[in-house]
Amino acid sequence: MSDLVVWINGALADPDTASVSWADHGITVGDGVFETIKLEHGRPFALTRHLERMKRSAASIGLEFPEESLLRSAAAAVSDAWGDRTGRLRITLTGGPGPLGSNRGDATPTLIVAAAPMTVLEQPTDVITVPWPRNERGALAGVKSTSYAENVVALGRAAAAGADEAIFANTVGNLCEATGSNVFIGIEGRLITPPLSAGPLAGVTRDLLLLALEAAGAPALEEDRPMSALFEADEAFLLSTGRQVQPVRRIDDVTLRACPGPLTQTAAKVWHAAYDDAVDP
Ligand SMILES: Cc1ncc(COP(=O)(O)O)c(C=O)c1O
């Protein structure tokens, strides 16, 4: 069984030869949106929530969104071909072939659905902070856009420092998010994550964890905190489709007091109890 499955514009394709136009606006200017979805036992986890967010992302950048039935049948075709393994399903929608400048043409959008291996990260990890702010007031705030070069740069800096993720402040110096995950900190017994108004992506995992914590009687707070709160935190964790309650050990050169701390352990327990057997919560 191949380690990649690809569907492009209507049909499964050979991953070695599948391609899009050199003039695709997703390639030339990063004009597109995407989702990364966990495949477990051959089924996409929380597909409805991911499609809803993708629809919002596309609307934010004025990209025509395909019929949901097309996305679901493409996701099913790729998941079936992927089989009963854990993996990553990536759905990418771009402006399609277009002008070489930033103005969009009138081509049909390009739709790509692909599956690849994914290991869910839950082991303690080290992170860095980066000096480049997330713009919580920008046109792409909260959009899962293919314009991810800022994340590439930040992750490059993290890798050079021997760390695994990079955390951004927003333009007013408050904690925002990491390159591909949401951030939770534990301070004085309270679990806190930045509100969506601070500019982080509305993580599907974040939404689901907030709901499960509330239901378990251990709610987290969505509150603005200055970036310095990271260094006063007793504990912290990263959260995303690929990092399910991943405890943070170090932030820059500060080792946190607890890893995993008690709030992180509770969050992990609540997450697994609520969603380990769920398909489309
Ligand atoms: C910038 C950013 N923040 C947060 C997340 C976490 O979102 P989710 O839980 O939907 O994976 C992601 C996902 O990749 C992301 O790219």
PDB file of C-alpha atoms and ligand atoms in Angstrom:
ATOM      1  CA  MET A   1       0.000   0.000   0.000  1.00  0.00           C
ATOM      2  CA  SER A   2       1.425   3.384  -0.987  1.00  0.00           C
ATOM      3  CA  ASP A   3       2.333   5.884   1.717  1.00  0.00           C
ATOM      4  CA  LEU A   4       0.487   8.608  -0.170  1.00  0.00           C
ATOM      5  CA  VAL A   5      -2.961   8.841  -1.692  1.00  0.00           C
ATOM      6  CA  VAL A   6      -3.893  11.799  -3.896  1.00  0.00           C
ATOM      7  CA  TRP A   7      -7.151  12.996  -5.437  1.00  0.00           C
ATOM      8  CA  ILE A   8      -7.066  16.041  -7.715  1.00  0.00           C
ATOM      9  CA  ASN A   9      -9.978  17.875  -9.309  1.00  0.00           C
ATOM     10  CA  GLY A  10     -12.346  14.915  -9.406  1.00  0.00           C
ATOM     11  CA  ALA A  11     -10.351  11.699  -9.399  1.00  0.00           C
ATOM     12  CA  LEU A  12      -7.728   9.680  -7.571  1.00  0.00           C
ATOM     13  CA  ALA A  13      -4.348  10.171  -9.198  1.00  0.00           C
ATOM     14  CA  ASP A  14      -0.914   8.579  -9.147  1.00  0.00           C
ATOM     15  CA  PRO A  15       0.962  10.398  -6.323  1.00  0.00           C
ATOM     16  CA  ASP A  16       4.195  10.260  -8.342  1.00  0.00           C
ATOM     17  CA  THR A  17       2.777  12.097 -11.324  1.00  0.00           C
ATOM     18  CA  ALA A  18      -0.221  14.040  -9.980  1.00  0.00           C
ATOM     19  CA  SER A  19       0.245  17.759 -10.562  1.00  0.00           C
ATOM     20  CA  VAL A  20      -1.403  21.137 -10.850  1.00  0.00           C
ATOM     21  CA  SER A  21      -0.687  23.995 -13.236  1.00  0.00           C
ATOM     22  CA  TRP A  22       2.539  25.980 -12.769  1.00  0.00           C
ATOM     23  CA  ALA A  23       0.268  29.066 -12.851  1.00  0.00           C
ATOM     24  CA  ASP A  24      -1.966  27.889 -10.015  1.00  0.00           C
ATOM     25  CA  HIS A  25      -2.609  30.891  -7.771  1.00  0.00           C
ATOM     26  CA  GLY A  26      -1.978  28.687  -4.756  1.00  0.00           C
ATOM     27  CA  ILE A  27       1.593  28.270  -6.005  1.00  0.00           C
ATOM     28  CA  THR A  28       2.291  31.747  -7.316  1.00  0.00           C
ATOM     29  CA  VAL A  29       0.871  33.811  -4.446  1.00  0.00           C
ATOM     30  CA  GLY A  30      -0.367  31.394  -1.766  1.00  0.00           C
ATOM     31  CA  ASP A  31      -3.990  32.067  -2.687  1.00  0.00           C
ATOM     32  CA  GLY A  32      -5.753  29.149  -1.051  1.00  0.00           C
ATOM     33  CA  VAL A  33      -7.074  27.520   2.091  1.00  0.00           C
ATOM     34  CA  PHE A  34      -6.596  24.091   3.577  1.00  0.00           C
ATOM     35  CA  GLU A  35      -7.473  21.675   6.355  1.00  0.00           C
ATOM     36  CA  THR A  36      -5.500  18.938   8.063  1.00  0.00           C
ATOM     37  CA  ILE A  37      -7.707  16.179   9.425  1.00  0.00           C
ATOM     38  CA  LYS A  38      -6.730  13.101  11.417  1.00  0.00           C
ATOM     39  CA  LEU A  39      -7.461   9.757   9.787  1.00  0.00           C
ATOM     40  CA  GLU A  40      -8.122   7.061  12.308  1.00  0.00           C
ATOM     41  CA  HIS A  41      -9.142   3.560  11.282  1.00  0.00           C
ATOM     42  CA  GLY A  42      -9.683   4.942   7.812  1.00  0.00           C
ATOM     43  CA  ARG A  43     -12.153   7.620   8.911  1.00  0.00           C
ATOM     44  CA  PRO A  44     -11.651  11.388   9.025  1.00  0.00           C
ATOM     45  CA  PHE A  45     -12.013  12.725  12.585  1.00  0.00           C
ATOM     46  CA  ALA A  46     -14.386  15.699  13.039  1.00  0.00           C
ATOM     47  CA  LEU A  47     -14.835  16.099   9.279  1.00  0.00           C
ATOM     48  CA  THR A  48     -17.942  18.270   9.649  1.00  0.00           C
ATOM     49  CA  ARG A  49     -16.134  20.789  11.861  1.00  0.00           C
ATOM     50  CA  HIS A  50     -13.148  20.883   9.511  1.00  0.00           C
ATOM     51  CA  LEU A  51     -15.387  21.468   6.482  1.00  0.00           C
ATOM     52  CA  GLU A  52     -17.226  24.236   8.320  1.00  0.00           C
ATOM     53  CA  ARG A  53     -13.945  25.964   9.157  1.00  0.00           C
ATOM     54  CA  MET A  54     -12.716  25.521   5.595  1.00  0.00           C
ATOM     55  CA  LYS A  55     -15.906  27.116   4.300  1.00  0.00           C
ATOM     56  CA  ARG A  56     -15.308  30.094   6.641  1.00  0.00           C
ATOM     57  CA  SER A  57     -11.668  30.335   5.521  1.00  0.00           C
ATOM     58  CA  ALA A  58     -12.695  30.302   1.851  1.00  0.00           C
ATOM     59  CA  ALA A  59     -15.382  32.948   2.449  1.00  0.00           C
ATOM     60  CA  SER A  60     -12.832  35.156   4.236  1.00  0.00           C
ATOM     61  CA  ILE A  61     -10.615  35.261   1.155  1.00  0.00           C
ATOM     62  CA  GLY A  62     -13.478  35.279  -1.349  1.00  0.00           C
ATOM     63  CA  LEU A  63     -12.757  31.841  -2.755  1.00  0.00           C
ATOM     64  CA  GLU A  64     -15.651  29.910  -4.270  1.00  0.00           C
ATOM     65  CA  PHE A  65     -16.368  26.853  -2.122  1.00  0.00           C
ATOM     66  CA  PRO A  66     -17.244  23.565  -3.847  1.00  0.00           C
ATOM     67  CA  GLU A  67     -20.384  21.571  -3.061  1.00  0.00           C
ATOM     68  CA  GLU A  68     -19.902  19.925   0.317  1.00  0.00           C
ATOM     69  CA  SER A  69     -20.966  16.582  -1.239  1.00  0.00           C
ATOM     70  CA  LEU A  70     -17.935  16.774  -3.559  1.00  0.00           C
ATOM     71  CA  LEU A  71     -15.594  17.338  -0.616  1.00  0.00           C
ATOM     72  CA  ARG A  72     -17.161  14.500   1.336  1.00  0.00           C
ATOM     73  CA  SER A  73     -16.971  12.063  -1.565  1.00  0.00           C
ATOM     74  CA  ALA A  74     -13.347  13.038  -2.252  1.00  0.00           C
ATOM     75  CA  ALA A  75     -12.499  12.595   1.438  1.00  0.00           C
ATOM     76  CA  ALA A  76     -14.236   9.198   1.410  1.00  0.00           C
ATOM     77  CA  ALA A  77     -12.402   8.077  -1.741  1.00  0.00           C
ATOM     78  CA  VAL A  78      -9.033   9.038  -0.263  1.00  0.00           C
ATOM     79  CA  SER A  79      -9.818   7.571   3.170  1.00  0.00           C
ATOM     80  CA  ASP A  80     -10.940   4.288   1.606  1.00  0.00           C
ATOM     81  CA  ALA A  81      -7.757   4.082  -0.450  1.00  0.00           C
ATOM     82  CA  TRP A  82      -5.713   4.960   2.651  1.00  0.00           C
ATOM     83  CA  GLY A  83      -7.157   2.080   4.626  1.00  0.00           C
ATOM     84  CA  ASP A  84      -7.269   1.302   8.305  1.00  0.00           C
ATOM     85  CA  ARG A  85      -4.247   3.345   9.417  1.00  0.00           C
ATOM     86  CA  THR A  86      -3.635   6.545  11.320  1.00  0.00           C
ATOM     87  CA  GLY A  87      -2.837   9.305   8.884  1.00  0.00           C
ATOM     88  CA  ARG A  88      -3.282  12.899   7.868  1.00  0.00           C
ATOM     89  CA  LEU A  89      -5.926  13.914   5.391  1.00  0.00           C
ATOM     90  CA  ARG A  90      -5.140  17.234   3.783  1.00  0.00           C
ATOM     91  CA  ILE A  91      -7.735  19.146   1.786  1.00  0.00           C
ATOM     92  CA  THR A  92      -6.400  22.083  -0.215  1.00  0.00           C
ATOM     93  CA  LEU A  93      -8.489  24.545  -2.209  1.00  0.00           C
ATOM     94  CA  THR A  94      -6.741  27.216  -4.285  1.00  0.00           C
ATOM     95  CA  GLY A  95      -7.748  29.974  -6.684  1.00  0.00           C
ATOM     96  CA  GLY A  96      -6.782  27.711  -9.596  1.00  0.00           C
ATOM     97  CA  PRO A  97      -4.645  28.742 -12.581  1.00  0.00           C
ATOM     98  CA  GLY A  98      -4.436  32.517 -12.597  1.00  0.00           C
ATOM     99  CA  PRO A  99      -2.465  35.638 -13.442  1.00  0.00           C
ATOM    100  CA  LEU A 100       1.107  35.917 -12.194  1.00  0.00           C
ATOM    101  CA  GLY A 101       0.162  38.875 -10.014  1.00  0.00           C
ATOM    102  CA  SER A 102      -2.023  38.943  -6.941  1.00  0.00           C
ATOM    103  CA  ASN A 103      -5.276  39.576  -8.777  1.00  0.00           C
ATOM    104  CA  ARG A 104      -7.306  36.381  -9.089  1.00  0.00           C
ATOM    105  CA  GLY A 105      -8.427  35.111 -12.493  1.00  0.00           C
ATOM    106  CA  ASP A 106     -11.749  33.452 -13.222  1.00  0.00           C
ATOM    107  CA  ALA A 107     -10.502  29.874 -13.363  1.00  0.00           C
ATOM    108  CA  THR A 108     -12.224  27.033 -11.527  1.00  0.00           C
ATOM    109  CA  PRO A 109     -10.574  26.551  -8.107  1.00  0.00           C
ATOM    110  CA  THR A 110      -8.139  23.680  -7.714  1.00  0.00           C
ATOM    111  CA  LEU A 111      -9.187  21.027  -5.193  1.00  0.00           C
ATOM    112  CA  ILE A 112      -6.665  18.531  -3.844  1.00  0.00           C
ATOM    113  CA  VAL A 113      -7.299  15.863  -1.214  1.00  0.00           C
ATOM    114  CA  ALA A 114      -4.330  13.813  -0.059  1.00  0.00           C
ATOM    115  CA  ALA A 115      -3.498  11.314   2.659  1.00  0.00           C
ATOM    116  CA  ALA A 116      -0.069  10.778   4.200  1.00  0.00           C
ATOM    117  CA  PRO A 117       1.286   9.180   7.379  1.00  0.00           C
ATOM    118  CA  MET A 118       0.978  11.103  10.644  1.00  0.00           C
ATOM    119  CA  THR A 119       2.235  10.388  14.128  1.00  0.00           C
ATOM    120  CA  VAL A 120       0.235  12.143  16.818  1.00  0.00           C
ATOM    121  CA  LEU A 121       2.673  13.945  19.127  1.00  0.00           C
ATOM    122  CA  GLU A 122       1.990  13.630  22.859  1.00  0.00           C
ATOM    123  CA  GLN A 123       5.500  13.483  24.306  1.00  0.00           C
ATOM    124  CA  PRO A 124       6.890  16.555  26.145  1.00  0.00           C
ATOM    125  CA  THR A 125       8.429  19.089  23.820  1.00  0.00           C
ATOM    126  CA  ASP A 126      10.475  22.302  23.791  1.00  0.00           C
ATOM    127  CA  VAL A 127       9.284  25.498  22.136  1.00  0.00           C
ATOM    128  CA  ILE A 128      10.646  28.938  21.393  1.00  0.00           C
ATOM    129  CA  THR A 129       9.045  32.351  21.105  1.00  0.00           C
ATOM    130  CA  VAL A 130       9.593  34.347  17.928  1.00  0.00           C
ATOM    131  CA  PRO A 131       9.747  38.134  17.494  1.00  0.00           C
ATOM    132  CA  TRP A 132       7.367  38.345  14.529  1.00  0.00           C
ATOM    133  CA  PRO A 133       3.777  39.163  15.512  1.00  0.00           C
ATOM    134  CA  ARG A 134       0.610  37.504  14.298  1.00  0.00           C
ATOM    135  CA  ASN A 135      -1.717  40.196  12.951  1.00  0.00           C
ATOM    136  CA  GLU A 136      -5.015  39.622  14.753  1.00  0.00           C
ATOM    137  CA  ARG A 137      -6.555  42.420  12.643  1.00  0.00           C
ATOM    138  CA  GLY A 138      -5.246  41.241   9.269  1.00  0.00           C
ATOM    139  CA  ALA A 139      -7.326  39.833   6.415  1.00  0.00           C
ATOM    140  CA  LEU A 140      -5.921  36.378   7.129  1.00  0.00           C
ATOM    141  CA  ALA A 141      -6.506  36.378  10.906  1.00  0.00           C
ATOM    142  CA  GLY A 142      -8.109  33.080  11.832  1.00  0.00           C
ATOM    143  CA  VAL A 143      -7.934  31.841   8.222  1.00  0.00           C
ATOM    144  CA  LYS A 144      -6.247  28.514   7.546  1.00  0.00           C
ATOM    145  CA  SER A 145      -4.592  29.855   4.446  1.00  0.00           C
ATOM    146  CA  THR A 146      -1.919  28.302   2.255  1.00  0.00           C
ATOM    147  CA  SER A 147       0.098  31.511   2.805  1.00  0.00           C
ATOM    148  CA  TYR A 148       2.061  29.770   5.558  1.00  0.00           C
ATOM    149  CA  ALA A 149       5.581  31.020   4.825  1.00  0.00           C
ATOM    150  CA  GLU A 150       5.643  32.919   8.149  1.00  0.00           C
ATOM    151  CA  ASN A 151       5.173  29.563   9.842  1.00  0.00           C
ATOM    152  CA  VAL A 152       7.957  28.057   7.763  1.00  0.00           C
ATOM    153  CA  VAL A 153      10.319  30.813   8.912  1.00  0.00           C
ATOM    154  CA  ALA A 154       9.311  30.469  12.562  1.00  0.00           C
ATOM    155  CA  LEU A 155       9.605  26.681  12.506  1.00  0.00           C
ATOM    156  CA  GLY A 156      13.024  27.014  10.886  1.00  0.00           C
ATOM    157  CA  ARG A 157      14.117  29.183  13.788  1.00  0.00           C
ATOM    158  CA  ALA A 158      12.662  26.659  16.246  1.00  0.00           C
ATOM    159  CA  ALA A 159      14.513  23.791  14.583  1.00  0.00           C
ATOM    160  CA  ALA A 160      17.772  25.762  14.645  1.00  0.00           C
ATOM    161  CA  ALA A 161      17.287  26.233  18.411  1.00  0.00           C
ATOM    162  CA  GLY A 162      16.597  22.515  18.914  1.00  0.00           C
ATOM    163  CA  ALA A 163      12.904  23.183  19.575  1.00  0.00           C
ATOM    164  CA  ASP A 164       9.812  21.768  17.995  1.00  0.00           C
ATOM    165  CA  GLU A 165       7.315  24.646  17.826  1.00  0.00           C
ATOM    166  CA  ALA A 166       7.381  28.441  17.772  1.00  0.00           C
ATOM    167  CA  ILE A 167       4.955  30.702  19.616  1.00  0.00           C
ATOM    168  CA  PHE A 168       3.766  34.096  18.367  1.00  0.00           C
ATOM    169  CA  ALA A 169       2.482  37.141  20.200  1.00  0.00           C
ATOM    170  CA  ASN A 170      -0.095  39.300  18.432  1.00  0.00           C
ATOM    171  CA  THR A 171       0.362  42.956  17.503  1.00  0.00           C
ATOM    172  CA  VAL A 172      -0.419  44.177  21.029  1.00  0.00           C
ATOM    173  CA  GLY A 173       2.028  41.766  22.630  1.00  0.00           C
ATOM    174  CA  ASN A 174      -0.478  39.213  23.890  1.00  0.00           C
ATOM    175  CA  LEU A 175      -0.096  35.472  23.571  1.00  0.00           C
ATOM    176  CA  CYS A 176      -1.598  34.257  20.271  1.00  0.00           C
ATOM    177  CA  GLU A 177      -0.717  30.756  19.036  1.00  0.00           C
ATOM    178  CA  ALA A 178       2.046  28.554  17.699  1.00  0.00           C
ATOM    179  CA  THR A 179       2.775  27.872  14.009  1.00  0.00           C
ATOM    180  CA  GLY A 180       0.474  24.869  13.810  1.00  0.00           C
ATOM    181  CA  SER A 181      -1.096  24.547  17.224  1.00  0.00           C
ATOM    182  CA  ASN A 182      -3.025  26.399  19.910  1.00  0.00           C
ATOM    183  CA  VAL A 183      -1.377  27.189  23.226  1.00  0.00           C
ATOM    184  CA  PHE A 184      -2.744  26.554  26.720  1.00  0.00           C
ATOM    185  CA  ILE A 185      -0.998  27.679  29.923  1.00  0.00           C
ATOM    186  CA  GLY A 186      -1.612  26.792  33.547  1.00  0.00           C
ATOM    187  CA  ILE A 187      -1.207  29.611  36.060  1.00  0.00           C
ATOM    188  CA  GLU A 188      -2.177  29.374  39.724  1.00  0.00           C
ATOM    189  CA  GLY A 189      -4.439  26.405  39.105  1.00  0.00           C
ATOM    190  CA  ARG A 190      -6.259  27.933  36.134  1.00  0.00           C
ATOM    191  CA  LEU A 191      -6.031  26.722  32.569  1.00  0.00           C
ATOM    192  CA  ILE A 192      -5.966  29.620  30.104  1.00  0.00           C
ATOM    193  CA  THR A 193      -5.909  29.895  26.315  1.00  0.00           C
ATOM    194  CA  PRO A 194      -6.055  33.071  24.179  1.00  0.00           C
ATOM    195  CA  PRO A 195      -9.532  34.066  22.936  1.00  0.00           C
ATOM    196  CA  LEU A 196     -10.176  33.992  19.180  1.00  0.00           C
ATOM    197  CA  SER A 197     -10.079  37.822  19.217  1.00  0.00           C
ATOM    198  CA  ALA A 198      -6.343  37.522  19.958  1.00  0.00           C
ATOM    199  CA  GLY A 199      -5.912  36.093  16.450  1.00  0.00           C
ATOM    200  CA  PRO A 200      -5.267  32.362  16.814  1.00  0.00           C
ATOM    201  CA  LEU A 201      -6.788  29.877  14.427  1.00  0.00           C
ATOM    202  CA  ALA A 202     -10.046  28.471  15.786  1.00  0.00           C
ATOM    203  CA  GLY A 203      -8.503  25.031  16.220  1.00  0.00           C
ATOM    204  CA  VAL A 204     -10.956  22.172  15.877  1.00  0.00           C
ATOM    205  CA  THR A 205      -9.070  20.410  18.669  1.00  0.00           C
ATOM    206  CA  ARG A 206      -9.235  23.600  20.762  1.00  0.00           C
ATOM    207  CA  ASP A 207     -13.028  23.855  20.312  1.00  0.00           C
ATOM    208  CA  LEU A 208     -13.515  20.207  21.166  1.00  0.00           C
ATOM    209  CA  LEU A 209     -11.243  20.317  24.211  1.00  0.00           C
ATOM    210  CA  LEU A 210     -12.975  23.460  25.548  1.00  0.00           C
ATOM    211  CA  LEU A 211     -16.336  21.674  25.209  1.00  0.00           C
ATOM    212  CA  ALA A 212     -15.084  18.489  26.868  1.00  0.00           C
ATOM    213  CA  LEU A 213     -13.427  20.384  29.745  1.00  0.00           C
ATOM    214  CA  GLU A 214     -16.636  22.321  30.337  1.00  0.00           C
ATOM    215  CA  ALA A 215     -18.660  19.097  30.345  1.00  0.00           C
ATOM    216  CA  ALA A 216     -16.185  17.529  32.765  1.00  0.00           C
ATOM    217  CA  GLY A 217     -16.569  20.448  35.188  1.00  0.00           C
ATOM    218  CA  ALA A 218     -12.991  21.621  34.637  1.00  0.00           C
ATOM    219  CA  PRO A 219     -13.482  24.554  32.238  1.00  0.00           C
ATOM    220  CA  ALA A 220     -10.575  26.456  30.709  1.00  0.00           C
ATOM    221  CA  LEU A 221     -10.634  30.244  30.453  1.00  0.00           C
ATOM    222  CA  GLU A 222     -10.341  32.093  27.145  1.00  0.00           C
ATOM    223  CA  GLU A 223      -8.426  35.178  28.258  1.00  0.00           C
ATOM    224  CA  ASP A 224      -5.849  37.578  26.882  1.00  0.00           C
ATOM    225  CA  ARG A 225      -2.463  37.327  28.583  1.00  0.00           C
ATOM    226  CA  PRO A 226       0.766  39.156  27.803  1.00  0.00           C
ATOM    227  CA  MET A 227       3.474  37.071  26.206  1.00  0.00           C
ATOM    228  CA  SER A 228       5.376  37.258  29.495  1.00  0.00           C
ATOM    229  CA  ALA A 229       2.709  35.001  31.041  1.00  0.00           C
ATOM    230  CA  LEU A 230       4.355  32.124  29.196  1.00  0.00           C
ATOM    231  CA  PHE A 231       7.365  32.466  31.454  1.00  0.00           C
ATOM    232  CA  GLU A 232       5.298  32.762  34.622  1.00  0.00           C
ATOM    233  CA  ALA A 233       3.236  29.696  33.776  1.00  0.00           C
ATOM    234  CA  ASP A 234       3.522  26.601  35.940  1.00  0.00           C
ATOM    235  CA  GLU A 235       2.746  24.413  32.959  1.00  0.00           C
ATOM    236  CA  ALA A 236       1.731  24.632  29.318  1.00  0.00           C
ATOM    237  CA  PHE A 237       0.660  22.434  26.434  1.00  0.00           C
ATOM    238  CA  LEU A 238       0.224  22.594  22.674  1.00  0.00           C
ATOM    239  CA  LEU A 239      -2.958  21.400  21.053  1.00  0.00           C
ATOM    240  CA  SER A 240      -3.803  20.549  17.457  1.00  0.00           C
ATOM    241  CA  THR A 241      -4.888  17.739  15.187  1.00  0.00           C
ATOM    242  CA  GLY A 242      -1.343  16.411  15.243  1.00  0.00           C
ATOM    243  CA  ARG A 243      -0.436  17.364  18.828  1.00  0.00           C
ATOM    244  CA  GLN A 244      -3.048  16.131  21.217  1.00  0.00           C
ATOM    245  CA  VAL A 245      -2.376  17.804  24.551  1.00  0.00           C
ATOM    246  CA  GLN A 246       1.378  17.837  24.077  1.00  0.00           C
ATOM    247  CA  PRO A 247       3.097  19.014  27.302  1.00  0.00           C
ATOM    248  CA  VAL A 248       5.685  21.788  26.992  1.00  0.00           C
ATOM    249  CA  ARG A 249       8.936  21.269  28.874  1.00  0.00           C
ATOM    250  CA  ARG A 250      10.877  24.428  27.985  1.00  0.00           C
ATOM    251  CA  ILE A 251      10.033  27.810  26.518  1.00  0.00           C
ATOM    252  CA  ASP A 252      13.185  29.522  25.187  1.00  0.00           C
ATOM    253  CA  ASP A 253      15.622  28.960  28.066  1.00  0.00           C
ATOM    254  CA  VAL A 254      12.990  28.635  30.801  1.00  0.00           C
ATOM    255  CA  THR A 255      12.141  25.174  32.088  1.00  0.00           C
ATOM    256  CA  LEU A 256       8.547  25.048  33.288  1.00  0.00           C
ATOM    257  CA  ARG A 257       7.877  23.914  36.851  1.00  0.00           C
ATOM    258  CA  ALA A 258       5.739  20.944  35.832  1.00  0.00           C
ATOM    259  CA  CYS A 259       5.696  18.821  32.686  1.00  0.00           C
ATOM    260  CA  PRO A 260       3.125  17.448  32.374  1.00  0.00           C
ATOM    261  CA  GLY A 261       1.483  19.550  35.071  1.00  0.00           C
ATOM    262  CA  PRO A 262      -1.798  18.598  36.736  1.00  0.00           C
ATOM    263  CA  LEU A 263      -3.961  20.725  34.418  1.00  0.00           C
ATOM    264  CA  THR A 264      -2.236  19.230  31.388  1.00  0.00           C
ATOM    265  CA  GLN A 265      -2.820  15.729  32.729  1.00  0.00           C
ATOM    266  CA  THR A 266      -6.492  16.480  33.319  1.00  0.00           C
ATOM    267  CA  ALA A 267      -6.835  17.935  29.816  1.00  0.00           C
ATOM    268  CA  ALA A 268      -5.250  14.835  28.267  1.00  0.00           C
ATOM    269  CA  LYS A 269      -7.474  12.530  30.285  1.00  0.00           C
ATOM    270  CA  VAL A 270     -10.616  14.487  29.406  1.00  0.00           C
ATOM    271  CA  TRP A 271      -9.613  14.611  25.738  1.00  0.00           C
ATOM    272  CA  HIS A 272      -9.094  10.871  25.433  1.00  0.00           C
ATOM    273  CA  ALA A 273     -12.222   9.994  27.427  1.00  0.00           C
ATOM    274  CA  ALA A 274     -14.368  12.252  25.250  1.00  0.00           C
ATOM    275  CA  TYR A 275     -12.969  11.597  21.797  1.00  0.00           C
ATOM    276  CA  ASP A 276     -10.988   8.372  21.523  1.00  0.00           C
ATOM    277  CA  ASP A 277     -13.980   6.530  20.098  1.00  0.00           C
ATOM    278  CA  ALA A 278     -15.599   9.522  18.393  1.00  0.00           C
ATOM    279  CA  VAL A 279     -15.685   9.910  14.614  1.00  0.00           C
ATOM    280  CA  ASP A 280     -17.433  13.180  13.832  1.00  0.00           C
ATOM    281  CA  PRO A 281     -18.021  15.011  17.118  1.00  0.00           C
TER     282      PRO A 281
HETATM  283  C1  LIG B   1      -1.861  28.205  12.950  1.00  0.00           C
HETATM  284  C2  LIG B   1      -2.580  27.052  13.556  1.00  0.00           C
HETATM  285  N1  LIG B   1      -3.094  27.177  14.806  1.00  0.00           N
HETATM  286  C3  LIG B   1      -3.744  26.151  15.395  1.00  0.00           C
HETATM  287  C4  LIG B   1      -3.912  24.933  14.745  1.00  0.00           C
HETATM  288  C5  LIG B   1      -4.660  23.817  15.411  1.00  0.00           C
HETATM  289  O1  LIG B   1      -5.873  23.545  14.710  1.00  0.00           O
HETATM  290  P1  LIG B   1      -6.553  22.132  14.706  1.00  0.00           P
HETATM  291  O2  LIG B   1      -6.849  21.784  16.110  1.00  0.00           O
HETATM  292  O3  LIG B   1      -7.796  22.340  13.906  1.00  0.00           O
HETATM  293  O4  LIG B   1      -5.608  21.182  14.081  1.00  0.00           O
HETATM  294  C6  LIG B   1      -3.400  24.770  13.460  1.00  0.00           C
HETATM  295  C7  LIG B   1      -3.569  23.490  12.758  1.00  0.00           C
HETATM  296  O5  LIG B   1      -2.773  23.056  11.994  1.00  0.00           O
HETATM  297  C8  LIG B   1      -2.726  25.854  12.842  1.00  0.00           C
HETATM  298  O6  LIG B   1      -2.230  25.745  11.609  1.00  0.00           O
END
